mmCIF file of C-alpha atoms in Angstrom:
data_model
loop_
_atom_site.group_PDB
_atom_site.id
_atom_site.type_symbol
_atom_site.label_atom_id
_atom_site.label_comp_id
_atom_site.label_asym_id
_atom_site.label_seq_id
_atom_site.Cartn_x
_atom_site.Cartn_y
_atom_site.Cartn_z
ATOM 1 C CA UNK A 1 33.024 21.044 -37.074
ATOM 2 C CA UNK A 2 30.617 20.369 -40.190
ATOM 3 C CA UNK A 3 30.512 17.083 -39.151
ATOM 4 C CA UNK A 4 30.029 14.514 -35.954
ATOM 5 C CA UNK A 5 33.632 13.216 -35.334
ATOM 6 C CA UNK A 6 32.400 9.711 -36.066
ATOM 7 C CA UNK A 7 32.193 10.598 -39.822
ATOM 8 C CA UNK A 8 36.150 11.762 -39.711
ATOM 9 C CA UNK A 9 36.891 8.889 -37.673
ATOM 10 C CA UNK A 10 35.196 6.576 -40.580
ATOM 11 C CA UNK A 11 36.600 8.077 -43.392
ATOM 12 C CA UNK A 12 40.002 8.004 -41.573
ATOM 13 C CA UNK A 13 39.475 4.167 -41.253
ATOM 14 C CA UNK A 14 39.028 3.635 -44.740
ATOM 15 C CA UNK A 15 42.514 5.735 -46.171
ATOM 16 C CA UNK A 16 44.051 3.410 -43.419
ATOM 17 C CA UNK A 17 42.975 0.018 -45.176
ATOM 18 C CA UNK A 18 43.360 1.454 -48.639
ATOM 19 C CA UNK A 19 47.068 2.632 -47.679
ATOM 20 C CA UNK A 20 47.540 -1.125 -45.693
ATOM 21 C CA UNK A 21 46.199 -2.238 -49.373
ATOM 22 C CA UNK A 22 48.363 -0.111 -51.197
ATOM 23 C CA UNK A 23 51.813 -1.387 -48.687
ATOM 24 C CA UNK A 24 52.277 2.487 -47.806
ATOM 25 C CA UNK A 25 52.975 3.251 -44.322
ATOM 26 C CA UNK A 26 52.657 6.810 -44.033
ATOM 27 C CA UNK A 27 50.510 9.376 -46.226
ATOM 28 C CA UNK A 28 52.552 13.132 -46.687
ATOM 29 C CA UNK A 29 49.443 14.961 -47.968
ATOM 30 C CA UNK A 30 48.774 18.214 -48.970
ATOM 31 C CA UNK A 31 45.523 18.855 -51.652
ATOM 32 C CA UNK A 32 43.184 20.882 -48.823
ATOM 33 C CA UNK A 33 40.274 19.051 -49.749
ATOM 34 C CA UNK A 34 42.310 15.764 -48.234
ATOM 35 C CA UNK A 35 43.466 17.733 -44.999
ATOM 36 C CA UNK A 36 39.956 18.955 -44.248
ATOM 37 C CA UNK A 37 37.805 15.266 -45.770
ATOM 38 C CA UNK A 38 40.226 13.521 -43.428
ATOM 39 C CA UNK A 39 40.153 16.077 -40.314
ATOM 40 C CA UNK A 40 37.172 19.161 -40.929
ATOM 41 C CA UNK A 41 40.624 21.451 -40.581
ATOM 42 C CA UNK A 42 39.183 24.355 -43.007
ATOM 43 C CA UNK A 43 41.277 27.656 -43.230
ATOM 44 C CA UNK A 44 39.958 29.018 -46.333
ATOM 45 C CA UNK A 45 42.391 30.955 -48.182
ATOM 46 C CA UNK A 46 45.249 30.282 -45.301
ATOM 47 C CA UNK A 47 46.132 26.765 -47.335
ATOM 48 C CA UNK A 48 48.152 29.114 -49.322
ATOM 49 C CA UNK A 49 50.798 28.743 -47.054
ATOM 50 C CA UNK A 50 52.606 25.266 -46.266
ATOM 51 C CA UNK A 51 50.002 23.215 -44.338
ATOM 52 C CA UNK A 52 49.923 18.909 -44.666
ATOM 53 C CA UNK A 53 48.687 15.966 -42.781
ATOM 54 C CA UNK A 54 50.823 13.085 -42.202
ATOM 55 C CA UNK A 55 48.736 9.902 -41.841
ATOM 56 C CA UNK A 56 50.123 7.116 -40.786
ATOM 57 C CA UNK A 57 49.294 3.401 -41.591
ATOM 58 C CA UNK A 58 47.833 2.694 -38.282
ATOM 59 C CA UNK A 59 47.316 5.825 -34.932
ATOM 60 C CA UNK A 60 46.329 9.170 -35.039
ATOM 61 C CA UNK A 61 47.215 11.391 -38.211
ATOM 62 C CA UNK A 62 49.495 14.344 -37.524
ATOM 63 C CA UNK A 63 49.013 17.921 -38.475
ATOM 64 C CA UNK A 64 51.501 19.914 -39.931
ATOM 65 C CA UNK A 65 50.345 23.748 -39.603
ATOM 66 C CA UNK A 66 50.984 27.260 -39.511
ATOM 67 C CA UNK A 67 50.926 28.814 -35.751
ATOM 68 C CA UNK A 68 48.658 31.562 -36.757
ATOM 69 C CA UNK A 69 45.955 29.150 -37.717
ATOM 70 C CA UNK A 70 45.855 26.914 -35.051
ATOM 71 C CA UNK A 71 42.903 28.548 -33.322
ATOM 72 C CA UNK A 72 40.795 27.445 -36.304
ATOM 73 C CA UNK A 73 40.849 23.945 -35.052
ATOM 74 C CA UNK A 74 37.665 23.079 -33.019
ATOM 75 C CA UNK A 75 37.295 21.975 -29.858
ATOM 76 C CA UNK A 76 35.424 19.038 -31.208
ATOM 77 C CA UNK A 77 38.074 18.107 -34.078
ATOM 78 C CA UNK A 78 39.568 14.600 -34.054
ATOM 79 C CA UNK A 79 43.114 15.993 -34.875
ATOM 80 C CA UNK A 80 45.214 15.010 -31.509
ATOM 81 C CA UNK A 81 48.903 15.449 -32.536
ATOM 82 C CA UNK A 82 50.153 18.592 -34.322
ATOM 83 C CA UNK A 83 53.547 20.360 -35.063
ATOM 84 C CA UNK A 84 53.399 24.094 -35.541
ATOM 85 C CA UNK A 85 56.097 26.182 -37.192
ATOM 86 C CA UNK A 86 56.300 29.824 -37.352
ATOM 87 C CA UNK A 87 56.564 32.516 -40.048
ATOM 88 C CA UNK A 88 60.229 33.318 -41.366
ATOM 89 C CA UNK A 89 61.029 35.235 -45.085
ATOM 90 C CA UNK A 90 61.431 31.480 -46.034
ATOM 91 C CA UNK A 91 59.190 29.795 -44.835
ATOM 92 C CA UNK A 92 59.886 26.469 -46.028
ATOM 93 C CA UNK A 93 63.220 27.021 -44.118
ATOM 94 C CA UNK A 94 61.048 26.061 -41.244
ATOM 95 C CA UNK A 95 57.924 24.083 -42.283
ATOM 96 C CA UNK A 96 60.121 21.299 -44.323
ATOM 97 C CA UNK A 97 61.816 20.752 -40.537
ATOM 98 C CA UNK A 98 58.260 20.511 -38.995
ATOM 99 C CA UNK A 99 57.208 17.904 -41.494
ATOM 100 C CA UNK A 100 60.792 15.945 -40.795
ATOM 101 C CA UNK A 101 59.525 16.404 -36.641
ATOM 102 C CA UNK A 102 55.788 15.138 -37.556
ATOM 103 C CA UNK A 103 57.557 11.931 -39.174
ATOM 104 C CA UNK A 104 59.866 11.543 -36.409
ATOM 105 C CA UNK A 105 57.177 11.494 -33.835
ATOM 106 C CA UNK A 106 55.325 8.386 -35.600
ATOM 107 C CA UNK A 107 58.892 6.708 -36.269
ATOM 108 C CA UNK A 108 58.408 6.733 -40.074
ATOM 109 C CA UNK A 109 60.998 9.350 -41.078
ATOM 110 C CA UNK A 110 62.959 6.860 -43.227
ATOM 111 C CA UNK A 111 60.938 4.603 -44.791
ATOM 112 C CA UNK A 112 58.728 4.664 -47.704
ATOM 113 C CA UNK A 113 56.131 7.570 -47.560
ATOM 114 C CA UNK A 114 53.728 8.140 -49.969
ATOM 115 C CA UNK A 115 53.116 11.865 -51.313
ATOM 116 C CA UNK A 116 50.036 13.394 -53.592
ATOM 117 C CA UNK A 117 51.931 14.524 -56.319
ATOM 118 C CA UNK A 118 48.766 15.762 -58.070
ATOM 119 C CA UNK A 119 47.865 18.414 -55.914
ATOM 120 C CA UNK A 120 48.682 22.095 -56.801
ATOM 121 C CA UNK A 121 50.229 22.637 -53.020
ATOM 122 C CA UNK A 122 52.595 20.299 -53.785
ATOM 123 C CA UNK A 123 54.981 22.696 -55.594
ATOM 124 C CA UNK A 124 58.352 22.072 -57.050
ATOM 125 C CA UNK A 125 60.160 24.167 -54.886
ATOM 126 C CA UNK A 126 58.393 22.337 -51.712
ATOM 127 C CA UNK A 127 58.752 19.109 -52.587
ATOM 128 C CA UNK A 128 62.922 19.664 -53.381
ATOM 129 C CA UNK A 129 62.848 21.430 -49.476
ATOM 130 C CA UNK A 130 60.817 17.972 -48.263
ATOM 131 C CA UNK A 131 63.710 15.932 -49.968
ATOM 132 C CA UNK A 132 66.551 17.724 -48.381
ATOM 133 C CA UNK A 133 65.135 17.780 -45.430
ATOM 134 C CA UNK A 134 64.049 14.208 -45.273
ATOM 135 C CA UNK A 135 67.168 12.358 -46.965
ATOM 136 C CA UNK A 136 66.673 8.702 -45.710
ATOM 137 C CA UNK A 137 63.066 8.948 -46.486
ATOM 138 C CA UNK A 138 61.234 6.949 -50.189
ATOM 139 C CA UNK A 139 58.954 9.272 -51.460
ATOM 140 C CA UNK A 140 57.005 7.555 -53.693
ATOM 141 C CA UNK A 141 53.524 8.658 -55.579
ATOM 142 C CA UNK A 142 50.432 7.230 -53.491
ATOM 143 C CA UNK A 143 47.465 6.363 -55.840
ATOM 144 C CA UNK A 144 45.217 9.386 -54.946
ATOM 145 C CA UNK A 145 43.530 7.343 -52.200
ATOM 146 C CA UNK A 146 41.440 10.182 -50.543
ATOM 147 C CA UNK A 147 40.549 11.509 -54.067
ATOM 148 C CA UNK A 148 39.055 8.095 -54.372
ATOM 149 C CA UNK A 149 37.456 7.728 -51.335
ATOM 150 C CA UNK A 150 35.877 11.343 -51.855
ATOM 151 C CA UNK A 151 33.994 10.300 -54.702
ATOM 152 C CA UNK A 152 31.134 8.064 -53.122
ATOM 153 C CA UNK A 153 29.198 10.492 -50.770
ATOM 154 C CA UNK A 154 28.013 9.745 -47.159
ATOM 155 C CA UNK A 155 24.735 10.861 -46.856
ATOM 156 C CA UNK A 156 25.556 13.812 -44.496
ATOM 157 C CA UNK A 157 27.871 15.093 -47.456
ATOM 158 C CA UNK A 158 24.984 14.654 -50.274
ATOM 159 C CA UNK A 159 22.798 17.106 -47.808
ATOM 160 C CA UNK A 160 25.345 19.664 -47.964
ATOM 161 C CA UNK A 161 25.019 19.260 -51.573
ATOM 162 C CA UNK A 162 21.331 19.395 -51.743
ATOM 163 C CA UNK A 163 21.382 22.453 -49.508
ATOM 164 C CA UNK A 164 24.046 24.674 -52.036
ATOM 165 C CA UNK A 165 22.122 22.952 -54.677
ATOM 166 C CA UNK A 166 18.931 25.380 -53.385
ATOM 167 C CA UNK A 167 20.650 28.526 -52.840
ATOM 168 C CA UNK A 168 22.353 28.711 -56.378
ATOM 169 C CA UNK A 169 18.980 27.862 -57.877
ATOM 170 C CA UNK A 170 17.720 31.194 -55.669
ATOM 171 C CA UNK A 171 20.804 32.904 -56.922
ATOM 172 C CA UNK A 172 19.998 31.957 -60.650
ATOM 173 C CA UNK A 173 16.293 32.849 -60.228
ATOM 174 C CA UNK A 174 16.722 36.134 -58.874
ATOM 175 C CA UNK A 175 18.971 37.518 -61.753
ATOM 176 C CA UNK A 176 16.955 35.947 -64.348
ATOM 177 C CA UNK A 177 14.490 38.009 -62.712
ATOM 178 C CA UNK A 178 16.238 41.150 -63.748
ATOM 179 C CA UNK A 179 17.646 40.387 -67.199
ATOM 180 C CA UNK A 180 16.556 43.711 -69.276
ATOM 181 C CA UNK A 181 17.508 45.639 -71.935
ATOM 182 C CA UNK A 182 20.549 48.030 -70.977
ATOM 183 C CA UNK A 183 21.335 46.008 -67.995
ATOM 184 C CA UNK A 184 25.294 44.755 -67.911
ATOM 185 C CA UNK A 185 26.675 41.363 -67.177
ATOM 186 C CA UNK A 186 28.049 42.470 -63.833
ATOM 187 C CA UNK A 187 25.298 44.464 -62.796
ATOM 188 C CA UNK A 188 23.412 40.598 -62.619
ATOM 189 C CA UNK A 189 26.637 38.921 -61.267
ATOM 190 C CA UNK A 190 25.818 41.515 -58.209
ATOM 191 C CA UNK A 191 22.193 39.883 -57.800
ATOM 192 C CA UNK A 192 23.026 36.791 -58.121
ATOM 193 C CA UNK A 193 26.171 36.923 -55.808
ATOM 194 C CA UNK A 194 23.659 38.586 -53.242
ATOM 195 C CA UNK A 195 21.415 36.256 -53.502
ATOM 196 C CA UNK A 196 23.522 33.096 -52.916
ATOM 197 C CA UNK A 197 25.133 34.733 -50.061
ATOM 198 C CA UNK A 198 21.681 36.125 -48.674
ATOM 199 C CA UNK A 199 20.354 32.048 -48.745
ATOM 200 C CA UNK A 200 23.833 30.791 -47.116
ATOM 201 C CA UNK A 201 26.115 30.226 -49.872
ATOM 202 C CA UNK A 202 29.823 30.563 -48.698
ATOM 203 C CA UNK A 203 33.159 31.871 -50.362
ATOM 204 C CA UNK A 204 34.369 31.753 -52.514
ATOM 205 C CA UNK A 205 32.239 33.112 -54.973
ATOM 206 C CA UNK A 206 32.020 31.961 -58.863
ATOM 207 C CA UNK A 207 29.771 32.336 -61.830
ATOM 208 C CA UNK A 208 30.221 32.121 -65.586
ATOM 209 C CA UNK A 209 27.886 34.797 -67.108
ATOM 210 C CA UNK A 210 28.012 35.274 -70.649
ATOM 211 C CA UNK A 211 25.866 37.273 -72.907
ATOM 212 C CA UNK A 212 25.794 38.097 -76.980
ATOM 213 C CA UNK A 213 28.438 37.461 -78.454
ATOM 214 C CA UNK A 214 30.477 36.284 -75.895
ATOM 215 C CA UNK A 215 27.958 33.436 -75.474
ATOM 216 C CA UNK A 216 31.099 30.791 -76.814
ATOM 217 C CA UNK A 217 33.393 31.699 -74.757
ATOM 218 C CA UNK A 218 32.869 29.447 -71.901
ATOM 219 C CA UNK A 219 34.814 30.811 -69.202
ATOM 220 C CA UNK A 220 34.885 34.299 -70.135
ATOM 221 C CA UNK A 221 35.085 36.508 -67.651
ATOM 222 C CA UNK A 222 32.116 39.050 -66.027
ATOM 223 C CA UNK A 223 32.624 42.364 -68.191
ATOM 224 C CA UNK A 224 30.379 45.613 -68.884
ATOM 225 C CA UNK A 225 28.610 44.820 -71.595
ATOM 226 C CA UNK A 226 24.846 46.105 -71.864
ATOM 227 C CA UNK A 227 22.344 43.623 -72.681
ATOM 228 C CA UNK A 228 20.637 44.043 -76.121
ATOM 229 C CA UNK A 229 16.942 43.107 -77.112
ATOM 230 C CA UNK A 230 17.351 39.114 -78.357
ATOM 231 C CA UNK A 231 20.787 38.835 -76.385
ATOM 232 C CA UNK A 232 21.411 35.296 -75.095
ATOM 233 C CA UNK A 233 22.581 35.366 -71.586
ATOM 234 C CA UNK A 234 23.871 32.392 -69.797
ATOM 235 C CA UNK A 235 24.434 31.325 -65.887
ATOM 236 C CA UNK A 236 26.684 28.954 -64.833
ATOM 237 C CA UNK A 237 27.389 29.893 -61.255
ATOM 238 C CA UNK A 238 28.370 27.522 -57.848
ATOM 239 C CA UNK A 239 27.094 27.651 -54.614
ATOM 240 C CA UNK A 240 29.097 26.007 -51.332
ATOM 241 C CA UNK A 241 27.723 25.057 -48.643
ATOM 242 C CA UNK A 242 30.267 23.810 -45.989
ATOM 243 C CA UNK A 243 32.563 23.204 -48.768
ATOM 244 C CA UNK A 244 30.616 21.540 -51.047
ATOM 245 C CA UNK A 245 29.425 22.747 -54.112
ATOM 246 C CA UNK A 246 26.473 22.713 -56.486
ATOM 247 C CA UNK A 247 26.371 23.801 -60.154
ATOM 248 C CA UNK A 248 23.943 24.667 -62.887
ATOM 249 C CA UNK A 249 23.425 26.609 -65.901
ATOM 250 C CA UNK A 250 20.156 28.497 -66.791
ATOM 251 C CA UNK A 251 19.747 30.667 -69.945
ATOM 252 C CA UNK A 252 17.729 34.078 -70.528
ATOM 253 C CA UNK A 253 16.632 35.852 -73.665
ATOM 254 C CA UNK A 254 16.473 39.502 -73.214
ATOM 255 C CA UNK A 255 12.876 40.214 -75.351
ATOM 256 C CA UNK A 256 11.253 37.283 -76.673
ATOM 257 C CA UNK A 257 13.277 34.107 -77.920
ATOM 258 C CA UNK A 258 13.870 33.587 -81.803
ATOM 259 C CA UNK A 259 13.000 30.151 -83.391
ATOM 260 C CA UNK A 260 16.605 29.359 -83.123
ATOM 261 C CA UNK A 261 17.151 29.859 -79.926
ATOM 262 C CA UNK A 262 13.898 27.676 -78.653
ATOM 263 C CA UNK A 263 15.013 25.322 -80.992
ATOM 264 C CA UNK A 264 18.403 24.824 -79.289
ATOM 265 C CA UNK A 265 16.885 24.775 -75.902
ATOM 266 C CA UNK A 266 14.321 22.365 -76.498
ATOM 267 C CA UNK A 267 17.074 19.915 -78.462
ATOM 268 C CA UNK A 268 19.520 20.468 -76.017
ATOM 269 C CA UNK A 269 16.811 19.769 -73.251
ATOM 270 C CA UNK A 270 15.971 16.701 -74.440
ATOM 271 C CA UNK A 271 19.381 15.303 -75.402
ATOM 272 C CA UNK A 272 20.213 15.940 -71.814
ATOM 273 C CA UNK A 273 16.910 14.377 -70.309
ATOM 274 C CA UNK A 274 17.611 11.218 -72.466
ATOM 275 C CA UNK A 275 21.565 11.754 -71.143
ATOM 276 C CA UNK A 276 20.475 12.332 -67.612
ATOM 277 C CA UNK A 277 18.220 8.972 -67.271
ATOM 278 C CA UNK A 278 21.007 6.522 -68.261
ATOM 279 C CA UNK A 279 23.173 7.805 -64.905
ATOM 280 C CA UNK A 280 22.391 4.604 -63.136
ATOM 281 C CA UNK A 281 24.493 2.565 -60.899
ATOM 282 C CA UNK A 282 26.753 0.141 -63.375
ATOM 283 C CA UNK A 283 26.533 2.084 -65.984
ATOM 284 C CA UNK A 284 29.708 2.712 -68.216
ATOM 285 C CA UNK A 285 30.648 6.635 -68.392
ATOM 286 C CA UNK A 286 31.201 6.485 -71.884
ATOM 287 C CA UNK A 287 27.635 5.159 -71.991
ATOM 288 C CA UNK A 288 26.524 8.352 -70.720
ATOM 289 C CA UNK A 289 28.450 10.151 -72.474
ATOM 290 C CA UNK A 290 27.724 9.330 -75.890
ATOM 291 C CA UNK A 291 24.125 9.908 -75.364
ATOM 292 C CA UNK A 292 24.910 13.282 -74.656
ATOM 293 C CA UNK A 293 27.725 14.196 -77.234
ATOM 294 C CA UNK A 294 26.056 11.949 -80.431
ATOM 295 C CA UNK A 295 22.736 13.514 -80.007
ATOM 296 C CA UNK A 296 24.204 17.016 -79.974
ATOM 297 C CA UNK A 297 26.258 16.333 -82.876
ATOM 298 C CA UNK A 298 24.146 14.718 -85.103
ATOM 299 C CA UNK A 299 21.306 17.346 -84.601
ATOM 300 C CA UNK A 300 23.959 20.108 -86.197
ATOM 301 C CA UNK A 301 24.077 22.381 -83.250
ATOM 302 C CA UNK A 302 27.391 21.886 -82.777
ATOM 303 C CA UNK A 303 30.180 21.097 -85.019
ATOM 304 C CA UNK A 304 32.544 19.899 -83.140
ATOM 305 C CA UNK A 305 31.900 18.408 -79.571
ATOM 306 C CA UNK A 306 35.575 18.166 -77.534
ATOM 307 C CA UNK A 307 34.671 19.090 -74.045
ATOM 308 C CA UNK A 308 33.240 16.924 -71.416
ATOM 309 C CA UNK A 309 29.798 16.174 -70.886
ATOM 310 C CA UNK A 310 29.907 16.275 -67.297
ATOM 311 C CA UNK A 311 32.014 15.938 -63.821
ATOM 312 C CA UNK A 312 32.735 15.003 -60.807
ATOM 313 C CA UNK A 313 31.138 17.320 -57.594
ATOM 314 C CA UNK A 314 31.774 17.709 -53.939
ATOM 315 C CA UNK A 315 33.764 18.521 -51.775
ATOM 316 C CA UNK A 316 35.901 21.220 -53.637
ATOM 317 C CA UNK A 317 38.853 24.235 -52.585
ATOM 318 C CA UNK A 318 39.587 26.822 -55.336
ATOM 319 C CA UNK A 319 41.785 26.553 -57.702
ATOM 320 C CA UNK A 320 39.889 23.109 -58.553
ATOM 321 C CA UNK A 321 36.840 23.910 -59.426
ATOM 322 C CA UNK A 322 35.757 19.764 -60.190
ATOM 323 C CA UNK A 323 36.463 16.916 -57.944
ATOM 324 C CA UNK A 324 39.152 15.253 -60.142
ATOM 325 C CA UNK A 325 39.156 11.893 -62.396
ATOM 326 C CA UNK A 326 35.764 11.077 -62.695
ATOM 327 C CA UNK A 327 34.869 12.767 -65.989
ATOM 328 C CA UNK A 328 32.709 12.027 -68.944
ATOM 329 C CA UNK A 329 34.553 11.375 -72.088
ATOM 330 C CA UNK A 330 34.381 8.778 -75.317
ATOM 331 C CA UNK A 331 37.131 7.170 -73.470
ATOM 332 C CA UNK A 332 36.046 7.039 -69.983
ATOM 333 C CA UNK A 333 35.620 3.216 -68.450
ATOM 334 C CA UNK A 334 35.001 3.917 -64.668
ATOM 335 C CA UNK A 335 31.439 2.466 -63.817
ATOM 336 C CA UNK A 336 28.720 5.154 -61.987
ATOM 337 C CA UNK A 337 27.984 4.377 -58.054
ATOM 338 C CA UNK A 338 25.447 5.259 -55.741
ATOM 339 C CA UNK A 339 26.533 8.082 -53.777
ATOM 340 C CA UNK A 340 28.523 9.704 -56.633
ATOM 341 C CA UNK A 341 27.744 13.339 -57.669
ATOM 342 C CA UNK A 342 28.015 15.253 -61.209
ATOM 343 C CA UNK A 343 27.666 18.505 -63.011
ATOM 344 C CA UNK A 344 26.317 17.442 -66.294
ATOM 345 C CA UNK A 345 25.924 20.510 -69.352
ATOM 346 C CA UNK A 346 24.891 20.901 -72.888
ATOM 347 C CA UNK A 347 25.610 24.313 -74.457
ATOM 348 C CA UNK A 348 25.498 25.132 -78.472
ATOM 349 C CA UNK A 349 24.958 28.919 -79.513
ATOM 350 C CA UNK A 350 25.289 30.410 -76.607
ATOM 351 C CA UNK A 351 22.703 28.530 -74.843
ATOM 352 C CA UNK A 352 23.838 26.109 -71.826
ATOM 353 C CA UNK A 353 21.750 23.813 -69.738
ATOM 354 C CA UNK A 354 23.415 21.679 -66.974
ATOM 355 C CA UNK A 355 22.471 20.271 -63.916
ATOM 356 C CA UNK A 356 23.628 18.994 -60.358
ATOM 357 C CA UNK A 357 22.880 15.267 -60.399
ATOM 358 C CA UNK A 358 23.169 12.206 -58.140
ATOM 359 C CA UNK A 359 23.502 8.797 -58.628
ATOM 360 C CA UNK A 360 21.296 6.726 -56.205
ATOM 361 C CA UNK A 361 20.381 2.710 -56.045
ATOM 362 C CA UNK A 362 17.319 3.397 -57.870
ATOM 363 C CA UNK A 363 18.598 5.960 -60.672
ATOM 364 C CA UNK A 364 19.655 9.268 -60.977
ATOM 365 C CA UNK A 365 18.440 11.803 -58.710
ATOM 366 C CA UNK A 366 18.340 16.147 -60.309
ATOM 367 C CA UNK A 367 19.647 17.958 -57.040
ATOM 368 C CA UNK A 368 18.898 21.591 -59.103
ATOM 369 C CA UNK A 369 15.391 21.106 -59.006
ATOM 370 C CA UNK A 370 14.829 24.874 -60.956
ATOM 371 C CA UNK A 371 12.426 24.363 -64.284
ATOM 372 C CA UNK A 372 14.170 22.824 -67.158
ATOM 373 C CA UNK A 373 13.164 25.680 -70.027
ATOM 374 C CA UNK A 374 14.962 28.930 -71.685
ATOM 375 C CA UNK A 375 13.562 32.093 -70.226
ATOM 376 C CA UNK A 376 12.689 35.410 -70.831
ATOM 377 C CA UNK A 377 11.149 38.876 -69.623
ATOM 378 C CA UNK A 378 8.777 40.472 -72.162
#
């Protein structure tokens, strides 16, 4: 287990009184980041088959689960009550049934139950088979209690940050390292992906690595393209560390750097500084957000500015790659909290910046620690 049991046991606690809050007596979830923040139940890339945890209102939560994956639950895990189905050429033949049996066993098979209808494992398909199978049952949309409760870190969770936070800095340095002339974008993805997993990054593995002319695309994919003297080339890679991830962006020039280029840097650095000091507790996200998307605006780099200006970070399973409804946007009206963890970024012409950063009592807190400049190899 990543964690003592107490700090399952506590979060547990707290869905319990939001779901007593919310008058739902039973939780049918199925988002992997809930299943493992409410249970340290992590099977990678297994939670592409039918897996959920049924949490009732008061008791011990039940887990619904694959046979072939029950050995990955530790001996120290909290989860006491499980129902296992087996593999058959439909499978949700036979794991609809074991969710019916988990509901059955806390005498809650009828009533209302609340399901997370914003999670990608929650497919169509599965959710008609859960309705069939379940007939007397309410299913009714719960209000994304664990998402909320993930948002404010416990302190053991912002370590795991700080920790993935230090190996995709190494990851970042050691490929900036080898930015040349005639070297390819992939070539670099190689160093850097050794490097993160050398330090004691985990999979999966991601990176956004962008050079020339692709340097708008974003979230182009790694290609073979040779580096050219005065190529841009940006890194936006993650690091996980016991499921939690870190993310930055660092950008090379392959020579020396033209005047436009340190000119974007430098005005994109300190738009972000300026951004980056407002993140205190109270604070309005819009706040923070229009110092970062004004700025960049008004200083022409940009002509248009309809991305966000940072995100939510944590505890995070592929295919999210952000910790959901926490973002920075004109419209945004959530407040910032102690405990809570972003990815802010500024990119214009192919240059990107961003940083890991956490909001503490006293202010925000830079988790990527790696030297705020643009660099380059003579």
């Amino acid at each position: 287990m990543v964690f003592p049991p107490d700090e399952y046991r506590r979060r547990l606690v707290n869905t319990q009184r939001e779901m007593e809050k919310a008058d739902i007596p039973v939780l049918l979830l199925h988002q992997p980041e809930s299943i493992i923040y409410l249970t340290g139940f992590n099977i990678g890339t297994g939670f592409y088959a039918y897996h959920a945890l049924v949490v009732p209102q008061k008791g011990a939560p039940v887990l619904v689960v694959r046979d072939v994956e029950v050995p990955a639950i530790k001996g120290d895990s909290i989860i006491e009550e499980r129902v296992v189905y087996e593999d058959k050429s439909n499978a949700l033949e036979v794991a609809a049934p074991a969710v019916g049996k988990a509901l059955d066993q806390l005498g809650l098979a009828g009533g209302k139950v609340g399901v997370d209808e914003n999670s990608w494992f929650l497919t169509l398909e599965r959710y008609r088979y859960l309705r069939a199978e379940l007939p007397h049952a309410t299913f009714t949309a719960e209000p994304n209690i664990v998402d909320q409760l993930r948002l404010i870190k416990s302190t053991l969770e912002v370590e795991c940050i700080r920790e993935a936070a230090a190996i995709v800095e190494a990851g970042v340095r050691k490929a900036i390292e080898q930015v040349a002339e005639g070297r390819t974008e992939r070539e670099l993805a190689a160093v850097l992906f050794h490097e993160i997993v050398r330090m004691g990054g985990d999979l999966p593995l991601s990176a956004v690595i962008l050079s020339g002319e692709r340097g708008n695309e974003v979230h182009g994919n790694l290609t073979d393209r040779k580096l050219v003297k005065g190529d841009h080339i940006y890194f936006e890679p993650s690091a996980i560390r016991n499921q939690y991830t870190a993310r930055f962006m660092r950008t090379a020039i392959v020579g020396s750097p033209n005047a436009d280029q340190m000119r974007t840097a430098e005005t994109l650095i300190g738009i972000q500084d300026d951004g980056i000091a407002k993140m205190k507790p109270g604070t309005i996200a819009a706040e923070v957000d229009a110092a970062f998307r004004k700025p960049a605006l008004q200083s022409g780099l940009r002509k248009s500015y309809t991305n966000k200006s940072g995100y939510s970070l944590g505890l995070i399973v592929r295919p999210n790659i952000t910790e959901q409804g926490r973002d920075f946007l004109p419209d945004a009206n959530w407040t910032l909290e102690p405990g809570m963890v972003f990815h802010m970024l500024m990119m214009a012409n192919g240059i990107g910046l961003s940083e890991t950063v956490l909001v503490t009592d006293k202010g925000p807190e830079r988790l990527t620690k790696m030297e705020r400049k643009l660099f380059w190899n003579e």
